[in-house]
Coordinates of N, CA, C and O in Angstrom, one line a residue:
X1 N -9.2 -91.1 -39.6 CA -8.3 -92.0 -38.8 C -8.7 -91.9 -37.4 O -9.0 -90.9 -36.9
X2 N -8.6 -93.1 -36.7 CA -8.9 -93.2 -35.3 C -7.7 -93.8 -34.6 O -7.1 -94.8 -35.1
X3 N -7.3 -93.2 -33.5 CA -6.2 -93.7 -32.7 C -6.7 -93.9 -31.3 O -7.5 -93.2 -30.7
X4 N -6.2 -95.0 -30.7 CA -6.6 -95.4 -29.3 C -5.3 -95.5 -28.5 O -4.4 -96.2 -28.9
X5 N -5.3 -95.0 -27.3 CA -4.2 -95.1 -26.4 C -4.6 -95.5 -25.0 O -5.4 -94.8 -24.4
X6 N -4.2 -96.7 -24.6 CA -4.5 -97.2 -23.3 C -3.5 -96.8 -22.2 O -2.3 -96.5 -22.6
X7 N -4.0 -96.7 -21.0 CA -3.1 -96.4 -19.9 C -3.7 -97.0 -18.6 O -4.9 -97.3 -18.6
X8 N -3.0 -97.0 -17.5 CA -3.5 -97.4 -16.3 C -3.1 -98.8 -15.8 O -3.4 -99.2 -14.7
X9 N -2.4 -99.5 -16.6 CA -2.0 -100.9 -16.2 C -0.9 -100.8 -15.2 O -0.3 -99.7 -14.9
X10 N -0.6 -101.9 -14.6 CA 0.5 -101.9 -13.6 C 0.5 -103.2 -12.8 O -0.2 -104.2 -13.2
X11 N 1.2 -103.2 -11.7 CA 1.3 -104.4 -10.8 C 0.4 -104.2 -9.6 O 0.5 -103.1 -8.9
X12 N -0.4 -105.1 -9.3 CA -1.3 -105.0 -8.1 C -1.4 -106.4 -7.5 O -1.3 -107.4 -8.1
X13 N -1.7 -106.4 -6.2 CA -1.9 -107.6 -5.5 C -3.3 -108.2 -5.7 O -4.2 -107.4 -6.0
X14 N -3.4 -109.5 -5.5 CA -4.7 -110.1 -5.6 C -5.7 -109.5 -4.7 O -5.4 -109.2 -3.5
X15 N -6.9 -109.2 -5.2 CA -7.9 -108.5 -4.4 C -7.9 -107.0 -4.6 O -8.9 -106.3 -4.2
X16 N -6.9 -106.5 -5.3 CA -6.8 -105.1 -5.5 C -7.6 -104.6 -6.7 O -8.3 -105.4 -7.4
X17 N -7.4 -103.3 -7.0 CA -8.2 -102.7 -8.1 C -7.3 -101.9 -9.0 O -6.3 -101.3 -8.6
X18 N -7.7 -101.8 -10.3 CA -7.0 -100.9 -11.2 C -8.1 -100.3 -12.1 O -9.2 -100.9 -12.3
X19 N -7.9 -99.1 -12.7 CA -8.8 -98.5 -13.7 C -8.0 -98.2 -14.9 O -7.0 -97.4 -14.9
X20 N -8.3 -98.9 -16.0 CA -7.7 -98.7 -17.3 C -8.5 -97.6 -18.0 O -9.7 -97.5 -17.9
X21 N -7.7 -96.8 -18.8 CA -8.3 -95.7 -19.6 C -7.9 -95.9 -21.1 O -6.8 -96.4 -21.3
X22 N -8.8 -95.5 -21.9 CA -8.5 -95.5 -23.4 C -9.0 -94.2 -24.0 O -10.2 -93.9 -24.0
X23 N -8.1 -93.4 -24.4 CA -8.4 -92.1 -25.0 C -8.5 -92.3 -26.5 O -7.6 -92.8 -27.1
X24 N -9.6 -91.8 -27.1 CA -9.9 -92.0 -28.5 C -9.6 -90.6 -29.2 O -10.2 -89.6 -28.7
X25 N -8.9 -90.6 -30.2 CA -8.6 -89.4 -31.0 C -8.9 -89.6 -32.5 O -9.0 -90.8 -32.9
X26 N -9.1 -88.6 -33.2 CA -9.4 -88.7 -34.6 C -10.9 -88.5 -34.8 O -11.5 -87.7 -34.2
X27 N -11.4 -89.4 -35.7 CA -12.8 -89.3 -36.0 C -13.6 -90.1 -35.0 O -14.1 -91.2 -35.2
X28 N -13.8 -89.5 -33.8 CA -14.4 -90.2 -32.7 C -15.9 -90.5 -33.0 O -16.4 -91.4 -32.3
X29 N -16.5 -89.8 -33.8 CA -17.9 -90.0 -34.1 C -18.2 -91.4 -34.8 O -19.3 -91.9 -34.8
X30 N -17.1 -92.0 -35.3 CA -17.2 -93.2 -36.0 C -17.1 -94.4 -35.1 O -17.3 -95.6 -35.5
X31 N -16.8 -94.2 -33.8 CA -16.6 -95.3 -32.9 C -17.9 -95.6 -32.1 O -18.1 -95.2 -31.0
X32 N -18.8 -96.4 -32.8 CA -20.0 -96.7 -32.2 C -19.9 -97.8 -31.1 O -20.7 -97.8 -30.2
X33 N -18.9 -98.7 -31.3 CA -18.6 -99.7 -30.4 C -17.2 -99.6 -29.8 O -16.3 -99.4 -30.6
X34 N -17.1 -99.6 -28.5 CA -15.8 -99.7 -27.9 C -15.7 -101.0 -27.1 O -16.6 -101.4 -26.4
X35 N -14.5 -101.6 -27.2 CA -14.4 -102.9 -26.5 C -13.0 -103.0 -25.8 O -12.1 -102.3 -26.1
X36 N -13.0 -103.9 -24.8 CA -11.8 -104.2 -24.1 C -11.5 -105.7 -24.3 O -12.5 -106.5 -24.2
X37 N -10.3 -106.1 -24.7 CA -9.9 -107.5 -24.8 C -8.6 -107.6 -24.0 O -7.9 -106.7 -23.7
X38 N -8.3 -108.9 -23.7 CA -7.0 -109.2 -23.0 C -6.4 -110.4 -23.6 O -7.0 -111.3 -24.1
X39 N -5.1 -110.5 -23.4 CA -4.3 -111.6 -23.9 C -3.2 -112.0 -22.9 O -2.3 -111.2 -22.7
X40 N -3.3 -113.2 -22.4 CA -2.3 -113.7 -21.5 C -1.2 -114.4 -22.3 O -1.5 -114.9 -23.4
X41 N 0.0 -114.6 -21.7 CA 1.0 -115.3 -22.5 C 0.6 -116.7 -22.9 O 0.1 -117.4 -22.1
X42 N 0.8 -117.0 -24.2 CA 0.5 -118.3 -24.7 C -1.0 -118.5 -24.9 O -1.3 -119.7 -25.3
X43 N -1.8 -117.6 -24.8 CA -3.3 -117.7 -24.9 C -3.8 -116.8 -26.0 O -3.2 -115.9 -26.4
X44 N -5.0 -117.1 -26.4 CA -5.7 -116.3 -27.4 C -6.2 -115.0 -26.7 O -6.3 -114.9 -25.5
X45 N -6.4 -114.0 -27.6 CA -7.0 -112.7 -27.2 C -8.5 -112.9 -26.9 O -9.2 -113.3 -27.8
X46 N -8.9 -112.6 -25.7 CA -10.2 -112.8 -25.2 C -11.0 -111.6 -25.0 O -10.5 -110.5 -24.6
X47 N -12.3 -111.7 -25.3 CA -13.2 -110.5 -25.0 C -13.4 -110.3 -23.6 O -13.5 -111.2 -22.8
X48 N -13.4 -109.0 -23.2 CA -13.6 -108.6 -21.8 C -14.9 -107.9 -21.6 O -15.7 -108.3 -20.8
X49 N -15.1 -106.8 -22.4 CA -16.3 -106.0 -22.2 C -16.5 -105.1 -23.5 O -15.5 -104.9 -24.2
X50 N -17.7 -104.7 -23.7 CA -18.0 -103.8 -24.8 C -19.0 -102.8 -24.4 O -19.9 -103.0 -23.5
X51 N -18.9 -101.6 -25.0 CA -19.9 -100.5 -24.7 C -20.3 -99.9 -26.1 O -19.5 -99.6 -26.9
X52 N -21.6 -99.7 -26.2 CA -22.2 -99.2 -27.4 C -22.6 -97.8 -27.3 O -22.9 -97.3 -26.2
X53 N -22.7 -97.1 -28.4 CA -23.2 -95.7 -28.3 C -24.6 -95.5 -27.9 O -25.0 -94.5 -27.5
X54 N -25.4 -96.7 -27.9 CA -26.7 -96.7 -27.4 C -26.8 -96.6 -25.9 O -27.8 -96.3 -25.3
X55 N -25.6 -96.9 -25.2 CA -25.6 -96.9 -23.8 C -25.5 -98.3 -23.2 O -25.3 -98.5 -22.0
X56 N -25.8 -99.3 -24.0 CA -25.7 -100.7 -23.6 C -24.3 -101.2 -23.4 O -23.4 -100.7 -24.0
X57 N -24.1 -102.1 -22.5 CA -22.8 -102.7 -22.2 C -22.9 -104.2 -22.1 O -24.0 -104.8 -21.9
X58 N -21.8 -104.9 -22.2 CA -21.7 -106.3 -22.2 C -20.4 -106.7 -21.5 O -19.3 -106.2 -21.9
X59 N -20.4 -107.6 -20.6 CA -19.2 -108.1 -19.9 C -19.1 -109.6 -20.0 O -20.1 -110.3 -19.9
X60 N -17.9 -110.1 -20.2 CA -17.6 -111.5 -20.3 C -17.9 -112.2 -18.9 O -17.8 -111.5 -17.9
X61 N -18.4 -113.4 -19.0 CA -18.7 -114.1 -17.7 C -17.5 -114.2 -16.8 O -17.7 -114.1 -15.5
X62 N -16.3 -114.2 -17.3 CA -15.1 -114.3 -16.4 C -14.9 -113.1 -15.6 O -14.2 -113.2 -14.6
X63 N -15.4 -112.0 -16.0 CA -15.2 -110.7 -15.3 C -16.5 -110.1 -14.8 O -16.4 -109.1 -14.0
X64 N -17.6 -110.7 -15.1 CA -18.9 -110.1 -14.7 C -19.0 -110.0 -13.1 O -18.7 -110.9 -12.4
X65 N -19.4 -108.8 -12.7 CA -19.5 -108.6 -11.3 C -18.2 -108.0 -10.7 O -18.2 -107.5 -9.5
X66 N -17.1 -108.0 -11.4 CA -15.8 -107.5 -11.0 C -15.3 -106.3 -11.8 O -14.8 -105.4 -11.3
X67 N -15.5 -106.4 -13.1 CA -15.1 -105.4 -14.0 C -16.3 -104.6 -14.5 O -17.4 -105.2 -14.7
X68 N -16.1 -103.3 -14.8 CA -17.1 -102.5 -15.4 C -16.6 -101.6 -16.5 O -15.6 -100.8 -16.2
X69 N -17.2 -101.6 -17.6 CA -16.8 -100.7 -18.7 C -17.7 -99.5 -18.6 O -18.9 -99.6 -18.3
X70 N -17.1 -98.3 -18.9 CA -17.9 -97.1 -18.9 C -17.3 -96.1 -19.9 O -16.2 -96.3 -20.4
X71 N -18.0 -95.0 -20.1 CA -17.6 -94.0 -21.1 C -17.7 -92.6 -20.5 O -18.6 -92.3 -19.7
X72 N -16.8 -91.7 -20.9 CA -17.0 -90.3 -20.6 C -16.9 -89.7 -22.0 O -15.8 -89.4 -22.5
X73 N -18.0 -89.5 -22.6 CA -18.1 -89.0 -24.0 C -17.5 -87.6 -24.2 O -16.9 -87.3 -25.2
X74 N -17.6 -86.8 -23.2 CA -17.0 -85.4 -23.2 C -15.5 -85.4 -23.3 O -14.9 -84.5 -23.9
X75 N -14.9 -86.5 -22.7 CA -13.5 -86.6 -22.8 C -13.0 -87.6 -23.8 O -11.8 -87.9 -23.9
X76 N -13.9 -88.2 -24.6 CA -13.6 -89.2 -25.6 C -12.7 -90.3 -24.9 O -11.7 -90.7 -25.5
X77 N -13.2 -90.8 -23.8 CA -12.4 -91.8 -23.0 C -13.3 -92.9 -22.6 O -14.5 -92.7 -22.2
X78 N -12.8 -94.1 -22.7 CA -13.5 -95.3 -22.3 C -12.6 -95.9 -21.1 O -11.4 -95.9 -21.2
X79 N -13.3 -96.4 -20.1 CA -12.7 -96.9 -18.9 C -13.0 -98.4 -18.7 O -14.0 -98.9 -19.1
X80 N -12.1 -99.1 -18.0 CA -12.4 -100.4 -17.5 C -12.0 -100.4 -16.0 O -10.8 -100.4 -15.7
X81 N -13.0 -100.4 -15.2 CA -12.7 -100.5 -13.7 C -12.6 -101.9 -13.4 O -13.6 -102.7 -13.6
X82 N -11.5 -102.3 -12.8 CA -11.2 -103.7 -12.5 C -11.1 -103.8 -10.9 O -10.2 -103.3 -10.4
X83 N -12.0 -104.6 -10.3 CA -12.0 -104.8 -8.9 C -11.8 -106.3 -8.6 O -12.0 -107.1 -9.5
X84 N -11.4 -106.6 -7.4 CA -11.3 -108.0 -7.0 C -10.4 -108.8 -7.9 O -10.7 -109.9 -8.4
X85 N -9.3 -108.2 -8.3 CA -8.4 -108.8 -9.3 C -7.8 -110.1 -8.8 O -7.5 -110.3 -7.6
X86 N -7.6 -111.0 -9.8 CA -7.1 -112.3 -9.5 C -5.8 -112.5 -10.4 O -5.7 -111.9 -11.4
X87 N -4.9 -113.4 -10.0 CA -3.8 -113.7 -10.8 C -4.1 -114.1 -12.2 O -3.4 -113.8 -13.2
X88 N -5.3 -114.8 -12.4 CA -5.8 -115.2 -13.7 C -6.1 -114.0 -14.6 O -6.2 -114.1 -15.8
X89 N -6.3 -112.8 -14.0 CA -6.5 -111.6 -14.8 C -5.3 -111.0 -15.4 O -5.3 -110.1 -16.2
X90 N -4.1 -111.5 -15.1 CA -2.8 -111.1 -15.6 C -2.8 -111.2 -17.1 O -3.0 -112.3 -17.7
X91 N -2.6 -110.1 -17.9 CA -2.7 -110.1 -19.3 C -2.3 -108.7 -19.8 O -2.3 -107.8 -19.1
X92 N -2.1 -108.6 -21.1 CA -2.1 -107.3 -21.8 C -3.5 -107.0 -22.2 O -4.2 -107.8 -22.8
X93 N -3.9 -105.8 -21.8 CA -5.3 -105.4 -22.1 C -5.3 -104.4 -23.2 O -4.5 -103.4 -23.2
X94 N -6.2 -104.7 -24.2 CA -6.3 -103.8 -25.4 C -7.6 -103.2 -25.5 O -8.7 -103.8 -25.2
X95 N -7.6 -101.9 -25.9 CA -8.8 -101.2 -26.2 C -9.0 -101.3 -27.7 O -8.1 -101.3 -28.5
X96 N -10.3 -101.4 -28.1 CA -10.6 -101.5 -29.5 C -11.9 -100.7 -29.9 O -12.7 -100.5 -29.0
X97 N -12.0 -100.3 -31.1 CA -13.1 -99.6 -31.6 C -13.7 -100.1 -32.9 O -12.9 -100.6 -33.8
X98 N -15.0 -100.0 -33.1 CA -15.7 -100.4 -34.3 C -16.6 -99.3 -34.8 O -17.4 -98.8 -34.0
X99 N -16.6 -99.0 -36.1 CA -17.5 -98.1 -36.6 C -18.9 -98.6 -36.6 O -19.9 -97.8 -36.6
X100 N -19.1 -99.9 -36.7 CA -20.4 -100.5 -36.6 C -20.8 -100.8 -35.2 O -20.5 -100.1 -34.2
X101 N -21.5 -102.0 -35.1 CA -22.1 -102.4 -33.8 C -21.7 -103.8 -33.6 O -22.5 -104.7 -33.5
X102 N -20.4 -104.0 -33.4 CA -19.8 -105.3 -33.1 C -20.0 -105.7 -31.7 O -20.8 -105.1 -30.9
X103 N -19.4 -106.8 -31.3 CA -19.6 -107.3 -30.0 C -18.4 -108.1 -29.4 O -17.3 -107.4 -29.1
X104 N -18.4 -109.4 -29.4 CA -17.4 -110.2 -28.7 C -16.2 -110.6 -29.6 O -15.2 -111.0 -29.0
X105 N -16.3 -110.4 -30.9 CA -15.3 -111.0 -31.8 C -14.3 -110.0 -32.2 O -14.6 -108.8 -32.5
X106 N -13.0 -110.4 -32.2 CA -11.9 -109.6 -32.6 C -12.1 -109.0 -34.0 O -11.8 -107.8 -34.2
X107 N -12.5 -109.8 -34.9 CA -12.6 -109.4 -36.3 C -13.6 -108.3 -36.5 O -13.6 -107.7 -37.6
X108 N -14.5 -108.0 -35.6 CA -15.5 -107.0 -35.7 C -14.9 -105.6 -35.5 O -15.6 -104.6 -35.8
X109 N -13.7 -105.5 -34.9 CA -13.1 -104.2 -34.5 C -12.1 -103.7 -35.5 O -11.2 -104.5 -35.9
X110 N -12.1 -102.5 -35.9 CA -11.3 -101.9 -36.9 C -10.0 -101.2 -36.3 O -9.0 -101.1 -37.0
X111 N -10.1 -100.7 -35.1 CA -9.0 -100.0 -34.5 C -8.6 -100.6 -33.2 O -9.5 -101.0 -32.4
X112 N -7.3 -100.6 -32.9 CA -6.8 -101.1 -31.7 C -5.7 -100.3 -31.1 O -4.9 -99.6 -31.8
X113 N -5.7 -100.3 -29.8 CA -4.6 -99.6 -29.0 C -3.4 -100.5 -28.9 O -3.4 -101.6 -29.4
X114 N -2.4 -99.9 -28.3 CA -1.1 -100.6 -28.2 C -1.1 -101.7 -27.1 O -0.2 -102.5 -27.0
X115 N -2.0 -101.6 -26.2 CA -2.1 -102.5 -25.0 C -1.4 -102.0 -23.8 O -0.5 -101.2 -23.9
X116 N -1.9 -102.4 -22.7 CA -1.3 -102.0 -21.4 C -1.2 -103.3 -20.5 O -2.2 -104.0 -20.4
X117 N -0.1 -103.5 -19.8 CA 0.1 -104.7 -19.1 C -0.5 -104.6 -17.7 O -0.3 -103.6 -17.0
X118 N -1.3 -105.6 -17.3 CA -1.8 -105.8 -16.0 C -1.3 -107.0 -15.4 O -1.4 -108.1 -16.0
X119 N -0.6 -106.9 -14.3 CA -0.1 -108.1 -13.6 C -0.6 -108.1 -12.2 O -0.5 -107.2 -11.4
X120 N -1.2 -109.3 -11.8 CA -1.8 -109.5 -10.5 C -1.0 -110.5 -9.8 O -0.9 -111.7 -10.2
X121 N -0.4 -110.2 -8.7 CA 0.4 -111.1 -7.9 C -0.4 -111.7 -6.8 O -1.4 -111.2 -6.3
X122 N 0.1 -112.9 -6.4 CA -0.6 -113.7 -5.3 C -0.3 -113.1 -3.9 O 0.7 -112.4 -3.7

């Protein structure tokens, strides 16, 4: 069993920064792919970033250059550093894990966290 717990969300002004954390517990060796997704009110859940056990990463065009996904394997934690935040970034952010080597698609991920709210004010 794998459990994911996100933290670090909150309220921030436009242009500010936040760092989200996702602590992975359980069978951590099975989480070859870690991803971040977000869902704004009334919208679909969108891909944000992914990190693979190979060390490669991928970021959505909407956040490229502003957000960075990273890992601390010793702490079984995945991070999403969010800089230059915009009101359009307001959403619930979800951490996800896949035993395989998925990517941008929600259906590729087997485990999900509870989500953490990020609100960016003007």
